[in-house]
PDB file of C-alpha atoms in Angstrom:
ATOM      1  CA  MET W 197      -0.186   0.092   0.150  1.00 53.00           C
ATOM      2  CA  THR W 198       1.491   3.188  -0.978  1.00 57.00           C
ATOM      3  CA  ARG W 199       1.107   6.431   0.898  1.00 57.00           C
ATOM      4  CA  PRO W 200      -0.159   9.359  -0.853  1.00 55.00           C
ATOM      5  CA  ILE W 201       2.407  12.443  -1.067  1.00 52.00           C
ATOM      6  CA  ARG W 202       1.676  15.594   0.192  1.00 55.00           C
ATOM      7  CA  ASN W 203       3.127  18.518  -1.085  1.00 52.00           C
ATOM      8  CA  ARG W 204       5.016  20.645   1.791  1.00 54.00           C
ATOM      9  CA  ARG W 205       4.877  24.447   1.862  1.00 57.00           C
ATOM     10  CA  ARG W 206       8.575  25.710   2.140  1.00 58.00           C
ATOM     11  CA  ARG W 207       8.503  29.439   3.583  1.00 64.00           C
ATOM     12  CA  GLY W 208      11.190  31.632   2.475  1.00 66.00           C
ATOM     13  CA  VAL W 209      11.835  35.069   0.689  1.00 71.00           C
ATOM     14  CA  THR W 210      11.741  35.537  -2.988  1.00 82.00           C
ATOM     15  CA  LEU W 211      14.402  37.464  -5.307  1.00 80.00           C
ATOM     16  CA  MET W 212      12.314  40.371  -6.161  1.00 84.00           C
ATOM     17  CA  GLU W 213      11.668  40.752  -1.979  1.00 82.00           C
ATOM     18  CA  LEU W 214      15.269  40.577  -0.987  1.00 83.00           C
ATOM     19  CA  LEU W 215      16.226  42.939  -3.441  1.00 87.00           C
ATOM     20  CA  ILE W 216      13.710  45.356  -2.132  1.00 88.00           C
ATOM     21  CA  VAL W 217      14.676  44.926   1.503  1.00 86.00           C
ATOM     22  CA  VAL W 218      18.336  45.723   0.057  1.00 87.00           C
ATOM     23  CA  THR W 219      17.410  48.778  -1.598  1.00 89.00           C
ATOM     24  CA  LEU W 220      15.674  50.055   1.630  1.00 89.00           C
ATOM     25  CA  LEU W 221      18.454  49.007   3.706  1.00 89.00           C
ATOM     26  CA  GLY W 222      21.010  50.766   1.549  1.00 89.00           C
ATOM     27  CA  LEU W 223      18.547  54.179   1.386  1.00 89.00           C
ATOM     28  CA  MET W 224      18.187  54.260   5.270  1.00 91.00           C
ATOM     29  CA  THR W 225      21.925  53.651   5.484  1.00 90.00           C
ATOM     30  CA  THR W 226      22.758  56.484   2.955  1.00 90.00           C
ATOM     31  CA  GLY W 227      20.461  58.891   4.735  1.00 89.00           C
ATOM     32  CA  MET W 228      22.106  57.992   7.970  1.00 90.00           C
ATOM     33  CA  LEU W 229      25.630  59.267   6.728  1.00 89.00           C
ATOM     34  CA  PHE W 230      24.398  62.321   4.994  1.00 88.00           C
ATOM     35  CA  ALA W 231      22.432  63.230   8.521  1.00 88.00           C
ATOM     36  CA  ILE W 232      25.694  62.304  10.336  1.00 89.00           C
ATOM     37  CA  ARG W 233      27.911  64.476   7.675  1.00 88.00           C
ATOM     38  CA  ILE W 234      25.289  67.360   7.563  1.00 88.00           C
ATOM     39  CA  GLY W 235      25.485  67.156  12.025  1.00 85.00           C
ATOM     40  CA  LEU W 236      29.386  67.166  11.790  1.00 84.00           C
ATOM     41  CA  THR W 237      29.442  69.945   9.438  1.00 82.00           C
ATOM     42  CA  THR W 238      27.415  72.349  11.537  1.00 82.00           C
ATOM     43  CA  MET W 239      28.742  71.600  14.474  1.00 82.00           C
ATOM     44  CA  GLU W 240      32.416  72.429  12.475  1.00 80.00           C
ATOM     45  CA  ARG W 241      30.957  75.531  11.304  1.00 78.00           C
ATOM     46  CA  THR W 242      29.297  76.700  15.021  1.00 72.00           C
ATOM     47  CA  GLY W 243      32.815  75.956  16.480  1.00 72.00           C
ATOM     48  CA  ALA W 244      34.528  78.193  13.857  1.00 70.00           C
ATOM     49  CA  ARG W 245      32.149  80.825  14.620  1.00 69.00           C
ATOM     50  CA  PHE W 246      32.469  80.657  18.514  1.00 67.00           C
ATOM     51  CA  SER W 247      36.102  80.614  17.937  1.00 71.00           C
ATOM     52  CA  GLY W 248      35.891  83.665  15.815  1.00 69.00           C
ATOM     53  CA  HIS W 249      33.550  85.811  18.603  1.00 70.00           C
ATOM     54  CA  ARG W 250      36.228  84.832  21.242  1.00 77.00           C
ATOM     55  CA  LEU W 251      38.835  86.147  18.398  1.00 77.00           C
ATOM     56  CA  VAL W 252      36.865  89.507  18.505  1.00 80.00           C
ATOM     57  CA  LEU W 253      35.833  89.749  22.337  1.00 83.00           C
ATOM     58  CA  GLY W 254      39.442  88.979  22.969  1.00 81.00           C
ATOM     59  CA  ALA W 255      40.758  91.902  20.561  1.00 83.00           C
ATOM     60  CA  GLU W 256      38.389  94.324  22.244  1.00 88.00           C
ATOM     61  CA  ARG W 257      39.800  93.286  25.764  1.00 90.00           C
ATOM     62  CA  ALA W 258      43.061  93.647  25.084  1.00 89.00           C
ATOM     63  CA  LEU W 259      42.555  97.174  23.272  1.00 92.00           C
ATOM     64  CA  GLU W 260      40.404  98.281  26.279  1.00 93.00           C
ATOM     65  CA  GLN W 261      42.629  96.948  28.821  1.00 93.00           C
ATOM     66  CA  GLN W 262      46.160  98.429  27.123  1.00 94.00           C
ATOM     67  CA  VAL W 263      44.144 101.825  26.936  1.00 94.00           C
ATOM     68  CA  ALA W 264      43.134 101.522  30.475  1.00 93.00           C
ATOM     69  CA  GLY W 265      46.429 100.956  31.428  1.00 93.00           C
ATOM     70  CA  ILE W 266      48.692 104.080  29.612  1.00 94.00           C
ATOM     71  CA  ILE W 267      51.291 105.339  31.277  1.00 93.00           C
ATOM     72  CA  PRO W 268      52.079 109.022  30.999  1.00 91.00           C
ATOM     73  CA  VAL W 269      55.884 108.476  30.373  1.00 91.00           C
ATOM     74  CA  THR W 270      58.199 111.304  29.722  1.00 88.00           C
ATOM     75  CA  PHE W 271      61.579 111.078  27.842  1.00 88.00           C
ATOM     76  CA  GLU W 272      64.230 113.621  26.290  1.00 86.00           C
ATOM     77  CA  CYS W 273      63.686 113.628  22.218  1.00 82.00           C
ATOM     78  CA  GLY W 274      66.688 115.732  21.337  1.00 69.00           C
ATOM     79  CA  SER W 275      65.833 118.582  23.380  1.00 67.00           C
ATOM     80  CA  PRO W 276      68.493 120.811  23.981  1.00 61.00           C
ATOM     81  CA  ASN W 277      67.544 122.279  27.328  1.00 67.00           C
ATOM     82  CA  GLY W 278      66.770 118.786  28.698  1.00 65.00           C
ATOM     83  CA  ALA W 279      62.771 119.350  28.712  1.00 73.00           C
ATOM     84  CA  ARG W 280      61.086 116.207  28.940  1.00 82.00           C
ATOM     85  CA  MET W 281      57.787 115.435  26.680  1.00 85.00           C
ATOM     86  CA  LEU W 282      54.927 113.108  26.962  1.00 89.00           C
ATOM     87  CA  PHE W 283      55.218 110.063  24.891  1.00 92.00           C
ATOM     88  CA  PHE W 284      52.188 109.731  23.069  1.00 93.00           C
ATOM     89  CA  SER W 285      51.589 109.839  19.382  1.00 92.00           C
ATOM     90  CA  GLY W 286      48.031 109.866  18.062  1.00 93.00           C
ATOM     91  CA  GLU W 287      46.884 110.554  14.616  1.00 94.00           C
ATOM     92  CA  PRO W 288      43.812 109.576  12.646  1.00 95.00           C
ATOM     93  CA  ASP W 289      45.501 106.109  11.105  1.00 94.00           C
ATOM     94  CA  SER W 290      47.487 105.187  14.421  1.00 95.00           C
ATOM     95  CA  VAL W 291      48.277 105.626  18.133  1.00 96.00           C
ATOM     96  CA  ARG W 292      51.092 104.752  19.878  1.00 95.00           C
ATOM     97  CA  PHE W 293      51.764 104.562  23.675  1.00 95.00           C
ATOM     98  CA  VAL W 294      53.204 103.047  26.725  1.00 95.00           C
ATOM     99  CA  THR W 295      50.867 100.644  28.650  1.00 95.00           C
ATOM    100  CA  SER W 296      51.092  98.211  31.638  1.00 94.00           C
ATOM    101  CA  HIS W 297      48.914  95.340  29.821  1.00 92.00           C
ATOM    102  CA  SER W 298      50.201  93.361  26.991  1.00 90.00           C
ATOM    103  CA  LEU W 299      48.852  90.255  24.886  1.00 85.00           C
ATOM    104  CA  GLU W 300      51.426  87.826  26.235  1.00 83.00           C
ATOM    105  CA  GLU W 301      51.777  88.764  30.035  1.00 83.00           C
ATOM    106  CA  ALA W 302      48.459  90.521  30.142  1.00 79.00           C
ATOM    107  CA  GLY W 303      49.121  92.678  33.431  1.00 75.00           C
ATOM    108  CA  ARG W 304      51.435  90.659  35.055  1.00 81.00           C
ATOM    109  CA  GLY W 305      54.494  91.912  32.847  1.00 81.00           C
ATOM    110  CA  TYR W 306      56.964  94.334  32.531  1.00 89.00           C
ATOM    111  CA  PRO W 307      55.374  97.907  30.515  1.00 94.00           C
ATOM    112  CA  ARG W 308      55.003  97.454  26.815  1.00 95.00           C
ATOM    113  CA  ILE W 309      55.335 100.327  23.817  1.00 96.00           C
ATOM    114  CA  VAL W 310      52.428  99.465  21.730  1.00 96.00           C
ATOM    115  CA  GLU W 311      51.573 100.671  18.202  1.00 96.00           C
ATOM    116  CA  TYR W 312      48.048 100.646  16.645  1.00 96.00           C
ATOM    117  CA  LEU W 313      48.116 101.325  12.934  1.00 95.00           C
ATOM    118  CA  VAL W 314      45.642 101.325   9.932  1.00 96.00           C
ATOM    119  CA  ILE W 315      47.081  99.089   6.876  1.00 94.00           C
ATOM    120  CA  PRO W 316      45.508  97.911   3.971  1.00 93.00           C
ATOM    121  CA  GLY W 317      44.081  94.612   4.007  1.00 89.00           C
ATOM    122  CA  GLU W 318      45.348  91.159   2.582  1.00 85.00           C
ATOM    123  CA  ARG W 319      45.007  91.427  -1.714  1.00 84.00           C
ATOM    124  CA  GLY W 320      43.858  95.381  -1.590  1.00 82.00           C
ATOM    125  CA  GLU W 321      40.808  94.386   0.117  1.00 87.00           C
ATOM    126  CA  GLY W 322      39.765  97.106   2.666  1.00 91.00           C
ATOM    127  CA  VAL W 323      41.524  97.654   5.935  1.00 95.00           C
ATOM    128  CA  ARG W 324      43.158  96.074   8.872  1.00 94.00           C
ATOM    129  CA  LEU W 325      44.055  97.195  12.074  1.00 95.00           C
ATOM    130  CA  VAL W 326      47.125  95.553  13.612  1.00 95.00           C
ATOM    131  CA  LEU W 327      49.245  96.098  16.547  1.00 95.00           C
ATOM    132  CA  ASN W 328      52.714  96.447  17.594  1.00 95.00           C
ATOM    133  CA  GLU W 329      54.433  95.316  20.946  1.00 94.00           C
ATOM    134  CA  TYR W 330      57.756  96.650  22.119  1.00 94.00           C
ATOM    135  CA  HIS W 331      59.398  95.886  25.312  1.00 93.00           C
ATOM    136  CA  TYR W 332      59.795  98.931  27.621  1.00 94.00           C
ATOM    137  CA  THR W 333      62.893  99.100  30.258  1.00 92.00           C
ATOM    138  CA  GLY W 334      62.940 102.784  30.563  1.00 90.00           C
ATOM    139  CA  PRO W 335      63.089 106.151  28.934  1.00 88.00           C
ATOM    140  CA  LEU W 336      66.148 104.784  26.766  1.00 89.00           C
ATOM    141  CA  SER W 337      64.315 102.172  25.184  1.00 92.00           C
ATOM    142  CA  LEU W 338      62.097 105.370  23.448  1.00 92.00           C
ATOM    143  CA  GLN W 339      65.054 106.904  21.996  1.00 90.00           C
ATOM    144  CA  PRO W 340      64.829 104.821  18.309  1.00 90.00           C
ATOM    145  CA  PHE W 341      60.903 106.238  18.220  1.00 91.00           C
ATOM    146  CA  CYS W 342      62.651 110.026  18.052  1.00 89.00           C
ATOM    147  CA  LEU W 343      63.542 111.725  14.819  1.00 87.00           C
ATOM    148  CA  GLY W 344      65.518 114.517  16.465  1.00 80.00           C
ATOM    149  CA  PRO W 345      65.254 117.817  18.557  1.00 80.00           C
ATOM    150  CA  GLY W 346      62.389 120.411  18.394  1.00 77.00           C
ATOM    151  CA  THR W 347      58.443 119.895  18.548  1.00 79.00           C
ATOM    152  CA  ASP W 348      55.695 118.568  15.760  1.00 81.00           C
ATOM    153  CA  PRO W 349      54.089 122.015  14.860  1.00 80.00           C
ATOM    154  CA  LEU W 350      50.776 119.889  14.618  1.00 80.00           C
ATOM    155  CA  THR W 351      50.951 117.395  17.800  1.00 80.00           C
ATOM    156  CA  GLN W 352      53.235 120.190  19.867  1.00 77.00           C
ATOM    157  CA  GLY W 353      54.848 117.002  21.181  1.00 81.00           C
ATOM    158  CA  PRO W 354      58.230 115.312  20.286  1.00 84.00           C
ATOM    159  CA  ARG W 355      58.829 114.522  16.600  1.00 85.00           C
ATOM    160  CA  LEU W 356      58.338 110.900  16.361  1.00 89.00           C
ATOM    161  CA  ALA W 357      59.070 108.186  13.656  1.00 89.00           C
ATOM    162  CA  PRO W 358      55.803 107.157  12.210  1.00 89.00           C
ATOM    163  CA  PRO W 359      54.651 103.775  12.860  1.00 89.00           C
ATOM    164  CA  ARG W 360      55.607 100.659  10.492  1.00 89.00           C
ATOM    165  CA  LEU W 361      54.772  96.950  10.496  1.00 88.00           C
ATOM    166  CA  GLY W 362      56.605  95.416  13.456  1.00 86.00           C
ATOM    167  CA  PRO W 363      58.206  92.020  12.559  1.00 86.00           C
ATOM    168  CA  ARG W 364      55.321  90.112  14.829  1.00 88.00           C
ATOM    169  CA  PRO W 365      52.252  92.189  14.263  1.00 91.00           C
ATOM    170  CA  PHE W 366      48.761  90.970  15.640  1.00 91.00           C
ATOM    171  CA  VAL W 367      45.940  91.751  13.855  1.00 91.00           C
ATOM    172  CA  LEU W 368      42.792  93.047  15.890  1.00 90.00           C
ATOM    173  CA  ALA W 369      40.275  93.430  13.386  1.00 89.00           C
ATOM    174  CA  ASP W 370      40.470  92.550   9.440  1.00 89.00           C
ATOM    175  CA  ARG W 371      38.281  93.383   6.133  1.00 88.00           C
ATOM    176  CA  LEU W 372      37.123  96.748   7.690  1.00 91.00           C
ATOM    177  CA  LYS W 373      35.897  99.079   5.308  1.00 92.00           C
ATOM    178  CA  SER W 374      37.195 101.947   7.070  1.00 93.00           C
ATOM    179  CA  CYS W 375      39.388 102.690  10.399  1.00 94.00           C
ATOM    180  CA  ARG W 376      39.506 105.797  11.938  1.00 95.00           C
ATOM    181  CA  ILE W 377      40.697 106.843  15.469  1.00 96.00           C
ATOM    182  CA  SER W 378      39.904 110.171  17.090  1.00 96.00           C
ATOM    183  CA  TYR W 379      40.979 111.603  20.394  1.00 96.00           C
ATOM    184  CA  LEU W 380      38.386 113.292  23.186  1.00 95.00           C
ATOM    185  CA  LEU W 381      40.495 116.442  24.261  1.00 92.00           C
ATOM    186  CA  ARG W 382      40.345 119.589  26.248  1.00 84.00           C
ATOM    187  CA  GLY W 383      39.460 123.463  24.421  1.00 78.00           C
ATOM    188  CA  PRO W 384      40.650 126.362  25.214  1.00 76.00           C
ATOM    189  CA  ARG W 385      37.833 127.177  27.634  1.00 80.00           C
ATOM    190  CA  GLY W 386      37.822 123.897  29.282  1.00 77.00           C
ATOM    191  CA  GLU W 387      35.413 122.398  27.004  1.00 85.00           C
ATOM    192  CA  LYS W 388      35.869 118.541  25.435  1.00 88.00           C
ATOM    193  CA  ILE W 389      35.755 117.790  21.786  1.00 92.00           C
ATOM    194  CA  TRP W 390      36.864 115.169  19.258  1.00 94.00           C
ATOM    195  CA  LEU W 391      39.315 115.684  17.078  1.00 93.00           C
ATOM    196  CA  PRO W 392      41.254 113.393  14.617  1.00 92.00           C
ATOM    197  CA  ARG W 393      44.863 114.038  16.102  1.00 92.00           C
ATOM    198  CA  LYS W 394      46.016 114.290  19.402  1.00 90.00           C
ATOM    199  CA  ALA W 395      47.511 118.006  20.101  1.00 81.00           C
ATOM    200  CA  GLY W 396      49.029 119.438  23.565  1.00 80.00           C
ATOM    201  CA  ARG W 397      50.978 118.097  26.403  1.00 80.00           C
ATOM    202  CA  MET W 398      48.173 116.212  28.146  1.00 85.00           C
ATOM    203  CA  LEU W 399      47.016 112.870  27.350  1.00 91.00           C
ATOM    204  CA  PRO W 400      43.442 112.831  25.685  1.00 93.00           C
ATOM    205  CA  ASP W 401      40.651 111.785  27.873  1.00 93.00           C
ATOM    206  CA  ALA W 402      39.170 109.094  25.751  1.00 95.00           C
ATOM    207  CA  ILE W 403      39.923 107.051  22.710  1.00 96.00           C
ATOM    208  CA  HIS W 404      37.626 106.457  19.771  1.00 96.00           C
ATOM    209  CA  PHE W 405      38.025 103.735  17.291  1.00 96.00           C
ATOM    210  CA  GLU W 406      35.547 104.084  13.997  1.00 95.00           C
ATOM    211  CA  MET W 407      35.388 100.613  12.539  1.00 93.00           C
ATOM    212  CA  THR W 408      33.194  99.985   9.779  1.00 91.00           C
ATOM    213  CA  PRO W 409      32.956  95.952   8.430  1.00 90.00           C
ATOM    214  CA  LEU W 410      33.757  95.465   4.880  1.00 86.00           C
ATOM    215  CA  GLU W 411      30.803  92.809   4.361  1.00 84.00           C
ATOM    216  CA  PRO W 412      28.052  93.626   7.470  1.00 79.00           C
ATOM    217  CA  ASP W 413      26.711  90.062   8.416  1.00 76.00           C
ATOM    218  CA  PRO W 414      24.535  89.963  11.179  1.00 75.00           C
ATOM    219  CA  SER W 415      25.194  86.636  12.159  1.00 70.00           C
ATOM    220  CA  ARG W 416      29.121  87.567  13.128  1.00 76.00           C
ATOM    221  CA  LEU W 417      30.263  89.186  15.361  1.00 74.00           C
ATOM    222  CA  ARG W 418      32.630  91.809  14.364  1.00 77.00           C
ATOM    223  CA  MET W 419      34.452  94.675  15.982  1.00 80.00           C
ATOM    224  CA  GLY W 420      32.505  97.957  16.014  1.00 82.00           C
ATOM    225  CA  PRO W 421      32.743 101.450  16.750  1.00 89.00           C
ATOM    226  CA  VAL W 422      34.355 101.255  20.822  1.00 92.00           C
ATOM    227  CA  THR W 423      35.157 104.437  22.873  1.00 94.00           C
ATOM    228  CA  LEU W 424      37.642 103.714  25.584  1.00 94.00           C
ATOM    229  CA  PRO W 425      38.446 106.043  28.475  1.00 94.00           C
ATOM    230  CA  VAL W 426      42.108 107.133  29.228  1.00 93.00           C
ATOM    231  CA  ARG W 427      42.257 106.469  33.185  1.00 89.00           C
ATOM    232  CA  ALA W 428      45.782 108.542  33.409  1.00 84.00           C
ATOM    233  CA  ASN W 429      45.162 112.138  33.882  1.00 77.00           C
ATOM    234  CA  ARG W 430      48.486 113.212  35.553  1.00 72.00           C
ATOM    235  CA  ASP W 431      50.045 116.537  33.760  1.00 70.00           C
ATOM    236  CA  PRO W 432      53.668 115.095  32.915  1.00 66.00           C
ATOM    237  CA  GLU W 433      55.111 118.579  33.583  1.00 64.00           C
ATOM    238  CA  GLU W 434      53.609 119.155  36.729  1.00 68.00           C
ATOM    239  CA  PHE W 435      55.685 118.428  40.045  1.00 64.00           C
ATOM    240  CA  TYR W 436      53.523 116.126  42.402  1.00 60.00           C
ATOM    241  CA  HIS W 437      55.238 116.651  46.175  1.00 57.00           C
ATOM    242  CA  ASP W 438      53.309 113.382  47.200  1.00 55.00           C
ATOM    243  CA  LEU W 439      56.029 111.576  45.097  1.00 50.00           C
ATOM    244  CA  LEU W 440      58.483 112.480  47.851  1.00 48.00           C
ATOM    245  CA  GLN W 441      56.524 110.781  50.292  1.00 49.00           C
TER     246      GLN W 441
END
């Protein structure tokens, strides 16, 4: 007696179903990779932007602290009678003075001779504000900046050499459309006026940096106009008796 043969159904997937699964898996993997790439790119751009913002804030802080730390230093610049004059040069595109704050050592190191000057930008696009720093070791370290005896007819101060780009300049602000420096001085009647050039024997009451970006971008932090008060108000030609105590 023979038994009937029963058709046993075998469970499985067809080739078409396998292709569909592989295709869907590939699309999901590709989508995940694109999402990861977009996330990493966004993080990189955000980090670069935050780094740029920190540089701008650090530059503004350094500028503020150096102006606040101005020292009214006097020296002999070839004067025949040995008269001492204030070491401070203020022009529309440059300013030079001695300060107790430096970029390398902040307020803990030795004083520095600093020069802020406006120079053309890279590839001639706009201008940039750069900083030169030199060690100040006493009045003799100021002699290389002196051009000789006499006074400057415009500033009524010592004849100083114009600032030049140093060996290790630091770029404070780049890609600027313009950068002008002005000084808050006291007029003949004691009134305070803003002038493009520092004149007289006294230090200015404040220094204003008018900076305009070359390409305004609201999403990026740029150095804008800033007014910095000068805390030192000592008359360099006045003798203070409390110095003897």
